[in-house]
Amino acid sequence: MVACALLEPDIPQNAGAIIRLGACLGVSVHIVHPCGFVLTDRHLRRAGMDYLDRATICEHRDWPAFQAWRTAAGRRLVALSTHGRIALHDFAFAPSDVLLLGRESAGLPLPVQQSADAVLRIPLAAGNRSLNVAVAAGIAVAEALRQIGDLPRP
């Protein structure tokens, strides 16, 4: 099943919104530490509301630990970056993909992007820099689930 991973998130409200997204769409959310907040932060809980208890959250102590898990699990790493060369809608997603999003303040470091199997971008109207990380996660997760036919049905 597609998963979403947050590399060293630094805004608890965005992490809470992404965890809520994961709960609503049935996607696990991986938190790669260190975070800029504790996971019990009131802002995270407020954004995630009661969905936090419904979410599957996996924590990794750091980037090497996350990479070790991903490699052992045979999961493909699909990074999202404003510097991505492949448009999100032109990429063929697979059920084992892990969608990686960077810190709100800095994005994904180049070495992390280079370790990804693919680096995607969400096309934006001319003159715009980037989307909020939670919005980007929602767009990317929905597209991945749509492609593999795994969107939840009412």
Coordinates of C-alpha atoms in Angstrom, one line a residue:
M1 CA 0.0 0.0 0.0
V2 CA 1.2 3.5 -0.8
A3 CA 2.7 5.3 2.2
C4 CA 3.5 9.0 2.9
A5 CA 6.8 10.0 4.6
L6 CA 7.7 13.3 6.2
L7 CA 11.4 14.1 6.4
E8 CA 12.1 16.1 9.6
P9 CA 8.8 18.0 9.6
D10 CA 9.0 21.4 11.4
I11 CA 5.4 22.6 11.5
P12 CA 3.1 20.5 13.6
Q13 CA -0.1 21.8 12.0
N14 CA 1.0 20.5 8.6
A15 CA 2.1 17.1 10.1
G16 CA -1.3 16.8 11.8
A17 CA -3.1 17.6 8.5
I18 CA -1.0 14.9 6.7
I19 CA -1.7 12.4 9.4
R20 CA -5.4 13.1 9.1
L21 CA -5.1 12.7 5.3
G22 CA -3.4 9.3 5.9
A23 CA -6.2 8.2 8.3
C24 CA -8.9 9.3 5.8
L25 CA -7.3 7.6 2.8
G26 CA -5.9 4.5 4.5
V27 CA -2.3 5.5 3.9
S28 CA 0.4 5.1 6.6
V29 CA 2.4 8.1 7.5
H30 CA 6.1 7.8 8.3
I31 CA 7.8 10.5 10.4
V32 CA 11.5 10.7 9.9
H33 CA 13.1 12.4 13.0
P34 CA 14.3 14.8 14.2
C35 CA 11.1 16.8 14.2
G36 CA 10.8 20.4 15.0
F37 CA 8.1 19.5 17.6
V38 CA 7.0 16.6 19.8
L39 CA 4.3 14.4 18.4
T40 CA 2.1 15.3 21.4
D41 CA 2.2 19.0 20.3
R42 CA -1.3 20.6 20.8
H43 CA -1.1 22.2 17.3
L44 CA -0.5 18.7 15.7
R45 CA -3.4 17.3 17.7
R46 CA -5.7 20.2 16.8
A47 CA -5.0 19.8 13.1
G48 CA -5.3 16.1 13.2
M49 CA -8.3 16.1 15.5
D50 CA -9.7 12.7 16.4
Y51 CA -8.2 11.2 13.2
L52 CA -4.8 10.9 14.9
D53 CA -6.1 7.8 16.7
R54 CA -7.2 6.3 13.4
A55 CA -4.0 6.8 11.6
T56 CA -1.1 4.4 11.1
I57 CA 2.0 6.4 12.2
C58 CA 5.5 4.9 11.9
E59 CA 8.4 6.7 13.4
H60 CA 12.0 6.4 12.3
R61 CA 14.8 7.8 14.5
D62 CA 16.6 9.4 11.5
W63 CA 17.2 9.2 7.7
P64 CA 19.5 6.2 7.8
A65 CA 16.9 4.2 9.9
F66 CA 14.2 5.1 7.5
Q67 CA 16.3 4.1 4.5
A68 CA 17.1 0.8 6.2
W69 CA 13.4 0.1 6.7
R70 CA 12.5 1.1 3.2
T71 CA 15.2 -1.0 1.6
A72 CA 14.4 -4.1 3.7
A73 CA 10.7 -3.7 2.8
G74 CA 11.5 -3.4 -0.9
R75 CA 9.7 0.0 -1.2
R76 CA 10.3 2.5 -4.0
L77 CA 11.1 6.0 -2.8
V78 CA 9.2 8.8 -4.7
A79 CA 10.3 12.2 -3.6
L80 CA 8.3 15.4 -4.2
S81 CA 10.2 18.6 -4.9
T82 CA 9.8 21.8 -6.7
H83 CA 13.0 20.8 -8.5
G84 CA 11.6 17.5 -9.7
R85 CA 12.0 16.8 -13.4
I86 CA 8.9 14.5 -13.8
A87 CA 5.4 15.9 -13.5
L88 CA 3.3 14.1 -11.0
H89 CA 0.6 13.2 -13.5
D90 CA 3.3 11.7 -15.9
F91 CA 4.6 9.2 -13.3
A92 CA 3.3 5.6 -13.1
F93 CA 2.8 4.9 -9.4
A94 CA 3.0 1.4 -7.8
P95 CA 1.3 0.1 -4.6
S96 CA 4.7 -0.2 -2.8
D97 CA 5.6 3.5 -3.3
V98 CA 6.6 5.7 -0.4
L99 CA 5.9 9.4 -1.2
L100 CA 8.5 11.6 0.5
L101 CA 8.0 15.2 1.4
G102 CA 10.6 17.5 2.9
R103 CA 10.6 20.1 5.6
E104 CA 8.4 23.1 5.1
S105 CA 11.4 25.5 5.7
A106 CA 13.9 23.7 3.5
G107 CA 12.4 21.0 1.3
L108 CA 14.4 17.9 0.6
P109 CA 18.2 18.1 0.7
L110 CA 19.9 17.2 -2.6
P111 CA 21.5 14.0 -1.2
V112 CA 18.0 12.8 -0.2
Q113 CA 16.6 13.6 -3.6
Q114 CA 19.5 11.7 -5.2
S115 CA 18.7 8.6 -3.2
A116 CA 15.1 8.6 -4.4
D117 CA 14.0 6.4 -7.3
A118 CA 12.1 9.3 -8.8
V119 CA 11.8 13.0 -8.0
L120 CA 8.4 14.5 -9.0
R121 CA 7.0 18.0 -9.1
I122 CA 3.4 19.2 -9.0
P123 CA 2.9 21.5 -11.9
L124 CA 2.0 25.1 -10.8
A125 CA 0.9 28.1 -12.7
A126 CA 3.7 30.4 -13.9
G127 CA 5.2 32.6 -11.3
N128 CA 4.3 30.4 -8.3
R129 CA 7.0 28.8 -6.1
S130 CA 5.5 26.0 -4.1
L131 CA 2.5 24.6 -2.3
N132 CA 1.9 24.0 1.4
V133 CA 3.4 20.6 2.2
A134 CA 0.0 19.3 3.4
V135 CA -1.7 20.4 0.2
A136 CA 1.1 18.8 -1.8
A137 CA 0.8 15.5 0.1
G138 CA -3.0 15.5 -0.5
I139 CA -2.5 16.0 -4.3
A140 CA 0.2 13.4 -4.6
V141 CA -1.4 10.7 -2.4
A142 CA -4.7 11.1 -4.2
E143 CA -3.1 10.8 -7.6
A144 CA -1.1 7.7 -6.5
L145 CA -4.2 6.0 -5.1
R146 CA -6.2 7.0 -8.2
Q147 CA -3.7 5.5 -10.5
I148 CA -3.4 2.2 -8.7
G149 CA -7.2 2.0 -8.2
D150 CA -7.0 2.2 -4.4
L151 CA -9.0 5.3 -3.6
P152 CA -11.5 4.6 -0.7
R153 CA -15.1 4.0 -1.9
P154 CA -18.0 5.3 0.2

